[in-house]
Tab-separated table of C-alpha atoms in Angstrom:
chain	number	residue	atom	x	y	z
A	1	MET	CA	-11.669	18.498	8.749
A	2	VAL	CA	-13.051	16.882	5.756
A	3	VAL	CA	-14.791	19.476	3.129
A	4	THR	CA	-16.842	18.074	0.151
A	5	GLY	CA	-18.800	20.639	-2.371
A	6	ASN	CA	-21.118	22.842	-0.686
A	7	VAL	CA	-21.282	20.556	2.430
A	8	PRO	CA	-19.895	22.407	5.457
A	9	PRO	CA	-16.696	20.464	6.690
A	10	VAL	CA	-16.803	17.894	9.283
A	11	ASP	CA	-14.813	17.560	12.360
A	12	LEU	CA	-13.273	14.343	12.288
A	13	ARG	CA	-12.549	14.147	16.138
A	14	SER	CA	-16.227	14.967	16.503
A	15	LEU	CA	-17.138	11.361	14.743
A	16	PRO	CA	-17.181	8.175	16.669
A	17	LEU	CA	-15.414	4.969	16.111
A	18	PRO	CA	-16.990	2.342	14.295
A	19	PRO	CA	-18.914	0.087	16.496
A	20	LYS	CA	-17.103	-3.119	17.864
A	21	CYS	CA	-18.651	-6.164	16.397
A	22	PRO	CA	-19.984	-8.228	18.927
A	23	LEU	CA	-19.331	-11.612	17.785
A	24	PRO	CA	-16.544	-14.009	19.695
A	25	LEU	CA	-12.955	-13.490	17.886
A	26	ARG	CA	-13.052	-17.030	16.577
A	27	GLN	CA	-15.921	-15.640	14.305
A	28	GLN	CA	-14.625	-12.273	13.390
A	29	VAL	CA	-11.922	-14.571	12.020
A	30	ARG	CA	-13.482	-17.433	10.514
A	31	ALA	CA	-15.293	-14.354	8.462
A	32	VAL	CA	-12.475	-12.360	7.239
A	33	ARG	CA	-10.740	-15.565	5.958
A	34	GLN	CA	-14.159	-16.268	4.106
A	35	ALA	CA	-14.306	-13.065	1.995
A	36	HIS	CA	-16.888	-14.058	0.209
A	37	THR	CA	-19.693	-15.056	2.664
A	38	GLY	CA	-17.758	-13.135	5.540
A	39	CYS	CA	-19.073	-10.279	5.249
A	40	GLN	CA	-22.286	-10.295	5.175
A	41	VAL	CA	-22.139	-12.303	8.343
A	42	LEU	CA	-20.284	-9.268	9.401
A	43	ARG	CA	-22.453	-6.802	8.312
A	44	ASP	CA	-25.697	-8.534	9.982
A	45	ALA	CA	-24.016	-8.731	13.446
A	46	GLY	CA	-22.510	-5.082	13.299
A	47	GLY	CA	-24.056	-3.392	10.922
A	48	PRO	CA	-22.915	-1.519	7.752
A	49	VAL	CA	-19.784	-0.379	9.543
A	50	THR	CA	-18.107	-2.246	12.339
A	51	ARG	CA	-15.203	-2.340	13.501
A	52	LEU	CA	-12.767	-5.634	14.342
A	53	SER	CA	-10.059	-6.383	16.614
A	54	LEU	CA	-8.528	-9.415	15.208
A	55	ALA	CA	-4.921	-9.545	16.969
A	56	PRO	CA	-3.005	-6.664	19.093
A	57	GLN	CA	-2.513	-3.503	17.386
A	58	TRP	CA	1.886	-4.073	17.096
A	59	LEU	CA	0.648	-7.474	15.623
A	60	MET	CA	-2.046	-6.422	13.053
A	61	PRO	CA	-3.759	-2.747	12.352
A	62	PRO	CA	-7.272	-2.368	13.413
A	63	VAL	CA	-9.765	-3.844	10.669
A	64	VAL	CA	-12.894	-1.644	9.663
A	65	VAL	CA	-15.371	-3.957	7.938
A	66	VAL	CA	-17.807	-1.808	5.286
A	67	THR	CA	-21.214	-3.004	3.848
A	68	SER	CA	-23.195	0.052	3.023
A	69	PRO	CA	-22.752	2.295	-0.600
A	70	ARG	CA	-22.382	5.096	1.298
A	71	GLY	CA	-19.359	3.871	3.231
A	72	GLY	CA	-17.922	2.088	-0.145
A	73	ARG	CA	-18.211	5.808	-1.823
A	74	ASP	CA	-16.275	7.081	1.402
A	75	MET	CA	-14.117	4.549	1.372
A	76	LEU	CA	-13.415	3.928	-2.441
A	77	SER	CA	-13.981	7.496	-3.712
A	78	PRO	CA	-10.788	9.653	-2.092
A	79	SER	CA	-7.232	9.930	-3.769
A	80	ALA	CA	-5.474	6.821	-4.282
A	81	ALA	CA	-2.839	8.481	-2.190
A	82	VAL	CA	-5.545	8.474	0.935
A	83	MET	CA	-6.331	5.095	0.500
A	84	GLU	CA	-3.501	3.098	-0.166
A	85	ARG	CA	-3.594	-0.854	-1.409
A	86	VAL	CA	-2.877	-3.676	1.378
A	87	SER	CA	-0.444	-6.308	2.375
A	88	ALA	CA	-1.741	-8.194	-0.359
A	89	HIS	CA	-0.465	-5.928	-3.154
A	90	ASP	CA	2.955	-6.058	-1.346
A	91	GLU	CA	2.965	-9.716	-1.542
A	92	MET	CA	2.003	-9.561	-5.032
A	93	ARG	CA	4.626	-6.796	-6.048
A	94	ARG	CA	7.452	-8.916	-4.125
A	95	LEU	CA	6.278	-11.976	-6.106
A	96	LEU	CA	5.338	-10.780	-9.559
A	97	GLY	CA	6.935	-7.469	-10.095
A	98	ASP	CA	5.871	-3.758	-10.555
A	99	ASN	CA	2.470	-3.500	-11.971
A	100	LEU	CA	-0.714	-1.307	-12.121
A	101	PHE	CA	-2.069	-3.290	-9.620
A	102	ASP	CA	-0.209	-3.812	-6.648
A	103	VAL	CA	2.681	-0.339	-7.094
A	104	ARG	CA	1.903	2.273	-4.357
A	105	TYR	CA	0.171	5.836	-5.635
A	106	ASP	CA	3.441	7.641	-6.551
A	107	GLU	CA	4.602	4.966	-8.976
A	108	TRP	CA	1.083	4.166	-9.758
A	109	LEU	CA	-0.075	7.430	-10.695
A	110	PRO	CA	2.532	7.775	-14.230
A	111	MET	CA	1.718	4.112	-14.644
A	112	ARG	CA	-2.285	4.744	-14.832
A	113	ARG	CA	-2.377	7.947	-17.225
A	114	ALA	CA	0.261	5.804	-19.372
A	115	LEU	CA	-1.912	2.903	-19.805
A	116	GLN	CA	-5.439	4.392	-19.550
A	117	PRO	CA	-5.786	5.108	-23.258
A	118	LEU	CA	-5.045	1.546	-24.226
A	119	PHE	CA	-8.328	0.356	-22.211
A	120	THR	CA	-10.806	3.000	-23.829
A	121	LYS	CA	-14.042	1.241	-25.033
A	122	LYS	CA	-12.779	2.774	-28.458
A	123	HIS	CA	-9.441	0.682	-28.124
A	124	VAL	CA	-10.873	-2.269	-26.603
A	125	GLY	CA	-13.030	-3.057	-29.144
A	126	THR	CA	-9.962	-3.587	-31.713
A	127	PHE	CA	-9.671	-6.553	-29.569
A	128	ALA	CA	-12.919	-8.332	-30.118
A	129	THR	CA	-12.499	-10.534	-33.350
A	130	HIS	CA	-9.818	-12.495	-31.148
A	131	MET	CA	-12.512	-12.917	-28.111
A	132	ALA	CA	-14.985	-14.162	-30.349
A	133	ALA	CA	-12.932	-16.464	-32.639
A	134	ALA	CA	-11.135	-17.703	-28.904
A	135	ALA	CA	-14.703	-18.866	-28.110
A	136	GLU	CA	-15.812	-20.183	-31.350
A	137	ALA	CA	-12.785	-22.410	-31.415
A	138	THR	CA	-13.790	-23.787	-28.102
A	139	VAL	CA	-17.152	-24.301	-28.750
A	140	GLY	CA	-16.777	-25.971	-31.778
A	141	CYS	CA	-14.965	-28.950	-29.874
A	142	TRP	CA	-18.053	-29.595	-27.645
A	143	SER	CA	-20.196	-32.629	-28.745
A	144	HIS	CA	-23.806	-32.720	-28.772
A	145	GLY	CA	-25.217	-34.612	-25.809
A	146	VAL	CA	-22.083	-35.170	-23.983
A	147	PRO	CA	-21.230	-33.141	-20.477
A	148	VAL	CA	-18.786	-31.025	-19.978
A	149	ASP	CA	-17.245	-28.681	-16.867
A	150	LEU	CA	-18.206	-25.248	-17.809
A	151	ASP	CA	-15.222	-23.922	-15.621
A	152	ALA	CA	-12.849	-25.615	-17.465
A	153	GLN	CA	-13.675	-24.773	-21.216
A	154	CYS	CA	-14.652	-21.327	-20.032
A	155	ARG	CA	-10.835	-20.822	-18.258
A	156	ARG	CA	-10.068	-22.666	-22.063
A	157	ILE	CA	-11.783	-19.640	-23.671
A	158	THR	CA	-10.277	-16.395	-21.841
A	159	LEU	CA	-6.930	-18.065	-22.068
A	160	ARG	CA	-7.191	-18.441	-26.015
A	161	ALA	CA	-8.618	-15.250	-25.926
A	162	LEU	CA	-5.581	-13.743	-23.874
A	163	GLY	CA	-2.944	-15.515	-25.732
A	164	ARG	CA	-4.634	-13.799	-29.607
A	165	SER	CA	-5.712	-10.291	-28.518
A	166	VAL	CA	-2.716	-9.746	-25.947
A	167	LEU	CA	-0.101	-11.224	-26.503
A	168	GLY	CA	0.077	-12.632	-29.972
A	169	VAL	CA	0.294	-16.155	-29.242
A	170	ASP	CA	-1.328	-19.745	-29.281
A	171	LEU	CA	-1.272	-20.721	-25.951
A	172	ASP	CA	-3.395	-23.778	-26.213
A	173	GLN	CA	-0.287	-26.081	-25.830
A	174	SER	CA	0.884	-24.670	-22.440
A	175	ALA	CA	-2.217	-23.927	-21.323
A	176	GLU	CA	-2.389	-26.151	-18.674
A	177	ARG	CA	1.156	-24.822	-17.982
A	178	ILE	CA	0.294	-21.441	-17.323
A	179	ALA	CA	-3.060	-21.792	-15.468
A	180	ASN	CA	-1.233	-23.904	-12.874
A	181	SER	CA	1.329	-20.993	-12.366
A	182	LEU	CA	-1.110	-18.701	-11.928
A	183	ASN	CA	-2.938	-20.800	-9.456
A	184	THR	CA	0.237	-21.410	-7.359
A	185	ALA	CA	1.500	-17.858	-7.493
A	186	LEU	CA	-1.872	-16.384	-6.228
A	187	ALA	CA	-2.370	-19.163	-3.664
A	188	TYR	CA	0.976	-18.024	-2.014
A	189	ILE	CA	-0.041	-14.416	-2.350
A	190	ALA	CA	-3.422	-14.860	-0.588
A	191	ASP	CA	-1.640	-17.036	2.117
A	192	ARG	CA	0.791	-15.323	2.894
A	193	SER	CA	-1.371	-11.750	3.056
A	194	GLY	CA	-3.867	-13.662	5.137
A	195	SER	CA	-1.353	-14.494	7.888
A	196	PRO	CA	-0.620	-11.891	10.775
A	197	LEU	CA	2.487	-14.316	11.017
A	198	ARG	CA	4.699	-14.479	8.318
A	199	VAL	CA	7.878	-16.501	7.730
A	200	PRO	CA	10.606	-13.759	6.977
A	201	GLY	CA	11.170	-13.540	3.324
A	202	TRP	CA	14.505	-14.409	2.886
A	203	VAL	CA	13.656	-18.132	4.442
A	204	PRO	CA	13.457	-20.226	1.865
A	205	THR	CA	10.207	-22.076	2.598
A	206	LEU	CA	8.364	-25.167	0.200
A	207	ALA	CA	5.898	-22.801	-0.965
A	208	ARG	CA	7.940	-20.142	-1.598
A	209	ARG	CA	10.192	-21.621	-3.695
A	210	ARG	CA	7.459	-23.385	-5.719
A	211	ALA	CA	5.702	-19.624	-5.683
A	212	ARG	CA	9.218	-18.399	-7.571
A	213	ARG	CA	8.920	-21.281	-9.934
A	214	ALA	CA	5.416	-20.281	-10.904
A	215	ALA	CA	6.218	-16.365	-11.151
A	216	ALA	CA	9.710	-17.686	-13.317
A	217	VAL	CA	6.969	-19.276	-15.522
A	218	LEU	CA	5.166	-16.353	-16.257
A	219	CYS	CA	7.775	-14.170	-16.318
A	220	ASP	CA	9.638	-16.045	-18.475
A	221	LEU	CA	6.493	-16.286	-21.211
A	222	SER	CA	6.183	-12.366	-21.046
A	223	SER	CA	9.723	-11.624	-21.859
A	224	GLU	CA	9.849	-14.339	-24.781
A	225	VAL	CA	6.552	-12.198	-26.170
A	226	LEU	CA	8.081	-8.848	-25.658
A	227	ARG	CA	11.604	-9.963	-27.465
A	228	GLU	CA	9.666	-11.570	-30.253
A	229	CYS	CA	7.649	-8.435	-30.809
A	230	ARG	CA	10.594	-6.290	-30.495
A	231	ARG	CA	12.365	-8.567	-32.904
A	232	ASP	CA	9.326	-9.161	-35.424
A	233	ALA	CA	7.790	-5.686	-36.287
A	234	SER	CA	4.656	-8.089	-38.253
A	235	ARG	CA	3.889	-10.002	-35.237
A	236	ASP	CA	0.298	-9.439	-34.247
A	237	ALA	CA	0.110	-8.874	-30.562
A	238	PRO	CA	-1.947	-5.827	-30.369
A	239	LEU	CA	-1.941	-5.168	-26.308
A	240	VAL	CA	2.046	-5.933	-26.227
A	241	ARG	CA	2.453	-3.170	-29.159
A	242	ALA	CA	0.226	-0.949	-27.285
A	243	LEU	CA	2.218	-0.679	-24.254
A	244	MET	CA	5.197	-1.183	-26.370
A	245	GLU	CA	4.117	2.619	-27.726
A	246	ALA	CA	2.321	3.482	-24.524
A	247	ILE	CA	3.554	7.507	-23.081
A	248	ASP	CA	3.264	9.117	-20.092
A	249	PRO	CA	1.038	12.493	-21.504
A	250	GLU	CA	2.759	14.355	-18.642
A	251	THR	CA	6.299	13.267	-18.871
A	252	GLY	CA	6.824	11.800	-22.159
A	253	GLN	CA	8.340	8.727	-20.774
A	254	ARG	CA	7.658	5.273	-22.000
A	255	LEU	CA	7.419	1.972	-20.503
A	256	SER	CA	10.812	-0.040	-19.936
A	257	ASP	CA	11.209	-3.748	-21.050
A	258	ASN	CA	10.867	-4.767	-17.068
A	259	GLU	CA	7.573	-2.724	-17.066
A	260	ILE	CA	6.139	-3.990	-19.950
A	261	ARG	CA	6.834	-7.622	-18.507
A	262	ASP	CA	5.702	-6.471	-15.179
A	263	GLN	CA	2.347	-5.540	-17.087
A	264	LEU	CA	1.580	-8.648	-19.291
A	265	ILE	CA	1.809	-11.030	-15.892
A	266	ILE	CA	-0.829	-8.611	-14.076
A	267	PHE	CA	-3.074	-8.822	-17.273
A	268	MET	CA	-2.644	-12.836	-17.590
A	269	VAL	CA	-3.514	-13.056	-14.172
A	270	ALA	CA	-6.831	-10.347	-14.669
A	271	GLY	CA	-7.558	-11.904	-17.627
A	272	HIS	CA	-7.768	-15.435	-16.920
A	273	ASP	CA	-9.738	-16.409	-13.687
A	274	THR	CA	-11.777	-13.287	-13.181
A	275	THR	CA	-13.723	-13.609	-16.860
A	276	ALA	CA	-13.797	-17.205	-17.014
A	277	THR	CA	-15.677	-17.145	-13.730
A	278	THR	CA	-18.141	-14.734	-14.766
A	279	LEU	CA	-18.715	-16.571	-18.056
A	280	THR	CA	-18.968	-19.859	-16.208
A	281	TYR	CA	-21.300	-18.349	-13.534
A	282	ALA	CA	-23.210	-16.760	-16.283
A	283	LEU	CA	-23.667	-20.120	-18.394
A	284	TRP	CA	-24.477	-22.325	-15.290
A	285	GLN	CA	-27.655	-19.568	-14.013
A	286	LEU	CA	-28.852	-19.943	-17.811
A	287	GLY	CA	-28.580	-23.583	-17.568
A	288	ARG	CA	-30.839	-23.705	-14.722
A	289	HIS	CA	-33.366	-21.040	-16.308
A	290	PRO	CA	-34.181	-22.592	-20.080
A	291	GLU	CA	-36.740	-19.288	-20.193
A	292	LEU	CA	-33.987	-16.615	-19.204
A	293	GLN	CA	-31.413	-18.712	-22.111
A	294	GLY	CA	-34.293	-18.731	-24.796
A	295	ARG	CA	-34.590	-15.131	-24.211
A	296	ALA	CA	-30.714	-14.281	-24.765
A	297	ALA	CA	-30.669	-16.836	-28.200
A	298	ALA	CA	-33.619	-14.790	-28.855
A	299	GLU	CA	-31.973	-11.735	-29.097
A	300	LEU	CA	-28.778	-13.441	-30.874
A	301	ALA	CA	-30.871	-14.539	-33.337
A	302	ALA	CA	-31.838	-10.837	-34.669
A	303	ILE	CA	-27.890	-10.790	-35.652
A	304	GLY	CA	-27.317	-13.241	-37.479
A	305	ASP	CA	-24.901	-16.187	-38.121
A	306	ARG	CA	-22.022	-13.608	-39.311
A	307	GLU	CA	-19.095	-13.024	-36.950
A	308	LEU	CA	-19.524	-10.962	-33.720
A	309	ILE	CA	-17.885	-8.018	-33.582
A	310	ALA	CA	-17.636	-4.971	-30.646
A	311	ASP	CA	-20.491	-3.240	-32.390
A	312	ASP	CA	-23.145	-5.879	-32.080
A	313	VAL	CA	-22.536	-5.266	-27.951
A	314	ALA	CA	-25.034	-2.324	-28.147
A	315	ALA	CA	-27.697	-4.656	-30.033
A	316	LEU	CA	-27.293	-7.502	-27.260
A	317	PRO	CA	-28.930	-5.522	-24.088
A	318	TYR	CA	-29.986	-8.899	-22.379
A	319	ILE	CA	-26.903	-10.981	-22.719
A	320	ASN	CA	-25.016	-7.784	-21.245
A	321	ALA	CA	-27.319	-7.578	-18.300
A	322	VAL	CA	-27.072	-11.518	-18.085
A	323	VAL	CA	-23.055	-10.196	-17.571
A	324	HIS	CA	-23.932	-7.742	-14.935
A	325	GLU	CA	-26.184	-10.013	-12.528
A	326	ALA	CA	-23.242	-12.770	-12.890
A	327	LEU	CA	-20.991	-10.347	-11.853
A	328	ARG	CA	-23.406	-9.127	-9.086
A	329	LEU	CA	-24.023	-12.295	-7.648
A	330	CYS	CA	-20.569	-13.818	-8.759
A	331	PRO	CA	-18.234	-10.810	-8.550
A	332	PRO	CA	-14.593	-11.129	-9.178
A	333	SER	CA	-13.234	-9.709	-5.586
A	334	PRO	CA	-16.234	-9.971	-2.954
A	335	ALA	CA	-14.319	-7.780	-0.728
A	336	LEU	CA	-11.795	-4.783	-1.477
A	337	GLY	CA	-8.804	-3.915	0.905
A	338	ARG	CA	-7.702	-0.514	1.468
A	339	THR	CA	-5.113	1.461	4.100
A	340	ALA	CA	-6.091	4.759	5.437
A	341	THR	CA	-3.064	7.264	5.552
A	342	ARG	CA	-4.936	9.574	7.554
A	343	ASP	CA	-8.099	9.829	9.394
A	344	ILE	CA	-10.850	9.610	7.178
A	345	GLU	CA	-14.893	9.641	7.334
A	346	VAL	CA	-16.937	6.491	6.644
A	347	ASP	CA	-20.740	6.522	6.748
A	348	GLY	CA	-20.509	9.059	9.578
A	349	TYR	CA	-17.776	7.277	11.549
A	350	ARG	CA	-14.104	8.142	12.058
A	351	VAL	CA	-11.792	5.557	10.860
A	352	PRO	CA	-8.047	5.890	12.376
A	353	ALA	CA	-4.778	6.320	10.186
A	354	GLY	CA	-3.281	2.938	9.676
A	355	SER	CA	-6.733	1.055	9.847
A	356	LEU	CA	-7.346	-2.021	7.064
A	357	VAL	CA	-10.535	-1.051	5.806
A	358	ILE	CA	-12.512	-3.809	3.735
A	359	TYR	CA	-15.389	-3.118	1.328
A	360	GLY	CA	-17.704	-6.179	1.075
A	361	THR	CA	-18.794	-6.442	-2.470
A	362	ALA	CA	-20.474	-9.335	-2.536
A	363	ALA	CA	-22.346	-8.565	0.807
A	364	VAL	CA	-23.772	-5.278	-0.495
A	365	GLN	CA	-24.387	-6.582	-3.988
A	366	ARG	CA	-26.541	-9.325	-1.852
A	367	ASP	CA	-28.090	-6.933	0.691
A	368	PRO	CA	-31.863	-7.506	1.009
A	369	ALA	CA	-32.148	-3.743	2.314
A	370	LEU	CA	-30.926	-2.847	-1.374
A	371	TRP	CA	-31.898	-5.498	-3.646
A	372	ASP	CA	-35.455	-7.125	-4.049
A	373	ARG	CA	-34.821	-10.674	-4.149
A	374	PRO	CA	-31.086	-10.766	-3.613
A	375	ASP	CA	-30.147	-14.290	-4.496
A	376	GLU	CA	-32.070	-14.426	-6.891
A	377	PHE	CA	-30.824	-14.334	-10.705
A	378	ASP	CA	-32.492	-11.694	-12.340
A	379	PRO	CA	-31.079	-9.792	-15.266
A	380	ASP	CA	-33.757	-7.577	-15.839
A	381	ARG	CA	-32.371	-5.813	-12.706
A	382	PHE	CA	-29.835	-3.961	-15.174
A	383	LEU	CA	-32.317	-3.263	-17.787
A	384	GLY	CA	-34.403	0.275	-18.471
A	385	ALA	CA	-35.915	1.789	-15.505
A	386	ALA	CA	-34.696	-0.846	-12.827
A	387	ALA	CA	-30.884	-0.179	-13.872
A	388	LYS	CA	-31.244	3.867	-13.759
A	389	SER	CA	-32.647	4.148	-10.324
A	390	ARG	CA	-30.067	2.347	-8.350
A	391	ASP	CA	-27.287	3.589	-6.061
A	392	ARG	CA	-23.997	3.989	-7.892
A	393	TRP	CA	-22.438	2.396	-5.427
A	394	GLN	CA	-24.398	-0.536	-4.356
A	395	TYR	CA	-23.203	-2.085	-7.654
A	396	ALA	CA	-19.168	-2.524	-7.826
A	397	PRO	CA	-17.956	-5.495	-9.322
A	398	PHE	CA	-14.716	-3.692	-10.738
A	399	GLY	CA	-14.437	-1.483	-7.501
A	400	ALA	CA	-14.618	2.123	-7.581
A	401	GLY	CA	-12.851	5.367	-7.848
A	402	PRO	CA	-9.467	6.280	-8.506
A	403	ARG	CA	-8.163	2.570	-8.683
A	404	THR	CA	-10.982	1.138	-10.189
A	405	CYS	CA	-10.109	-2.040	-12.389
A	406	ILE	CA	-8.365	-0.478	-15.490
A	407	GLY	CA	-9.296	-3.383	-17.804
A	408	ASP	CA	-13.344	-3.211	-17.138
A	409	HIS	CA	-14.491	-2.180	-20.690
A	410	PHE	CA	-11.851	-5.542	-21.788
A	411	ALA	CA	-13.673	-7.622	-19.381
A	412	MET	CA	-16.906	-6.522	-19.929
A	413	LEU	CA	-16.502	-6.783	-23.850
A	414	GLU	CA	-14.982	-10.552	-23.469
A	415	ALA	CA	-17.022	-11.690	-21.571
A	416	THR	CA	-20.310	-10.725	-23.262
A	417	LEU	CA	-19.044	-11.955	-26.880
A	418	ALA	CA	-18.047	-15.004	-25.466
A	419	LEU	CA	-21.270	-16.117	-24.074
A	420	ALA	CA	-23.174	-14.798	-27.196
A	421	THR	CA	-20.541	-17.099	-29.212
A	422	VAL	CA	-21.439	-19.668	-26.752
A	423	LEU	CA	-25.272	-19.193	-26.982
A	424	ARG	CA	-25.609	-19.044	-30.303
A	425	ARG	CA	-23.936	-22.290	-31.136
A	426	ILE	CA	-25.028	-24.147	-27.909
A	427	GLU	CA	-28.238	-24.908	-25.536
A	428	VAL	CA	-26.878	-25.078	-22.015
A	429	THR	CA	-28.033	-27.790	-19.478
A	430	SER	CA	-27.109	-27.626	-15.704
A	431	VAL	CA	-26.575	-30.313	-13.877
A	432	ASP	CA	-25.727	-29.187	-10.446
A	433	ASP	CA	-27.987	-26.804	-8.583
A	434	ASP	CA	-24.817	-25.412	-6.491
A	435	PHE	CA	-21.944	-23.664	-7.425
A	436	PRO	CA	-19.524	-23.880	-4.877
A	437	VAL	CA	-16.855	-21.372	-4.923
A	438	GLU	CA	-13.563	-19.869	-2.960
A	439	PHE	CA	-11.569	-17.326	-2.510
A	440	PRO	CA	-7.639	-17.812	-3.341
A	441	PHE	CA	-7.314	-14.619	-4.487
A	442	THR	CA	-10.346	-13.654	-6.931
A	443	MET	CA	-13.618	-15.578	-6.910
A	444	VAL	CA	-13.332	-18.859	-8.670
A	445	ALA	CA	-15.197	-22.049	-8.837
A	446	ALA	CA	-14.141	-24.342	-6.084
A	447	GLY	CA	-14.736	-27.735	-8.514
A	448	PRO	CA	-16.074	-28.458	-11.665
A	449	ILE	CA	-19.513	-27.241	-12.714
A	450	ARG	CA	-21.003	-29.736	-14.802
A	451	ALA	CA	-23.617	-29.415	-18.057
A	452	VAL	CA	-25.013	-31.132	-21.067
A	453	ALA	CA	-24.182	-29.430	-24.243
A	454	HIS	CA	-26.780	-29.604	-26.908
A	455	ARG	CA	-25.629	-28.060	-30.177
A	456	ARG	CA	-28.624	-26.091	-31.974
């Protein structure tokens, strides 16, 4: 039985299973592998909740794909003990350690309690100066009228901001090594978790050796930063200091050095690719729509030329809306996976325990039944009455429910301040009409995103 508020209890046994997807097996497999577009294909073929049979159950659990706001609510809002993480998170844990993103519920809960105060709007606002300075330093190197790769430049911005606001170090000299290590580790995790047949973990394959070397780079960097913070009390590393001081309010326990190291690694993962891609996409779209870019620049002009701070975000509603629209069309995670630990109801259907449930974030955020002109870039969707009338569950770029991304305020602040800093210095003209993407672990640009920068 399921009980929600004053709604009468639902007998799960009376609910039908989700309808089977009518597509041939090969097309189902292709859709699942192409998560950034595949869920839309499955939605159009099988409806808002559809069941896939990709392999015998002894080899792979049943897969249910959800592409409706109500289904997203039913899937993502239950307790984190009911909807657990999936195999990709287990693979990440084996390679990168125990962090907030990949541990199971019993270990996740005390971590979340201890770390949550560090990521409130008020606390992340203390990182604003570092974020704006990272963008200022990067755009200061752009030459007037010279083509730039927006993706490479935005990655430089987020890596600089990450180093200064999170780790208290300058990552410019090691940026390429860190980025390559992150990409190698995440590609390995994605390949392993996406394959029903996997080589046993003890076999020293070439890919595994490369992934472990990449993980060691990230581990050594995090450990060195923590050691230096322990040694030098004056070192400016705000998030590292906050992790050192974090306490579980219920148990009074602090994080161990190994736990801090592992959290720093996942913050590097989450704070680099995802925000860089959002910023790249927003600039690319504005570079294709000069009238929208002009509107954003006019909003900035009202602030003046002083250093941007966290409080300025409230005075930049249009730029904030640009970031939200970029997240709608190019979400960091186009699909979210969970494993049902017991039978649950999803949009009127019974999903059996053990099923892999996939929420198609990108499919919902581009659904023509939910959005007017769904593929058009229109920041006004996130302003005024249009924003207030929207179903809460049709826009969830950071996930939702108990395990929503803890760094959503950090990411929004960084993206908004970085975008504002670039636009007050640079007018962007996009060269290409397409924004190719791939999904090795999070949504990223699949190649250079070319633009011409004109200094204002």
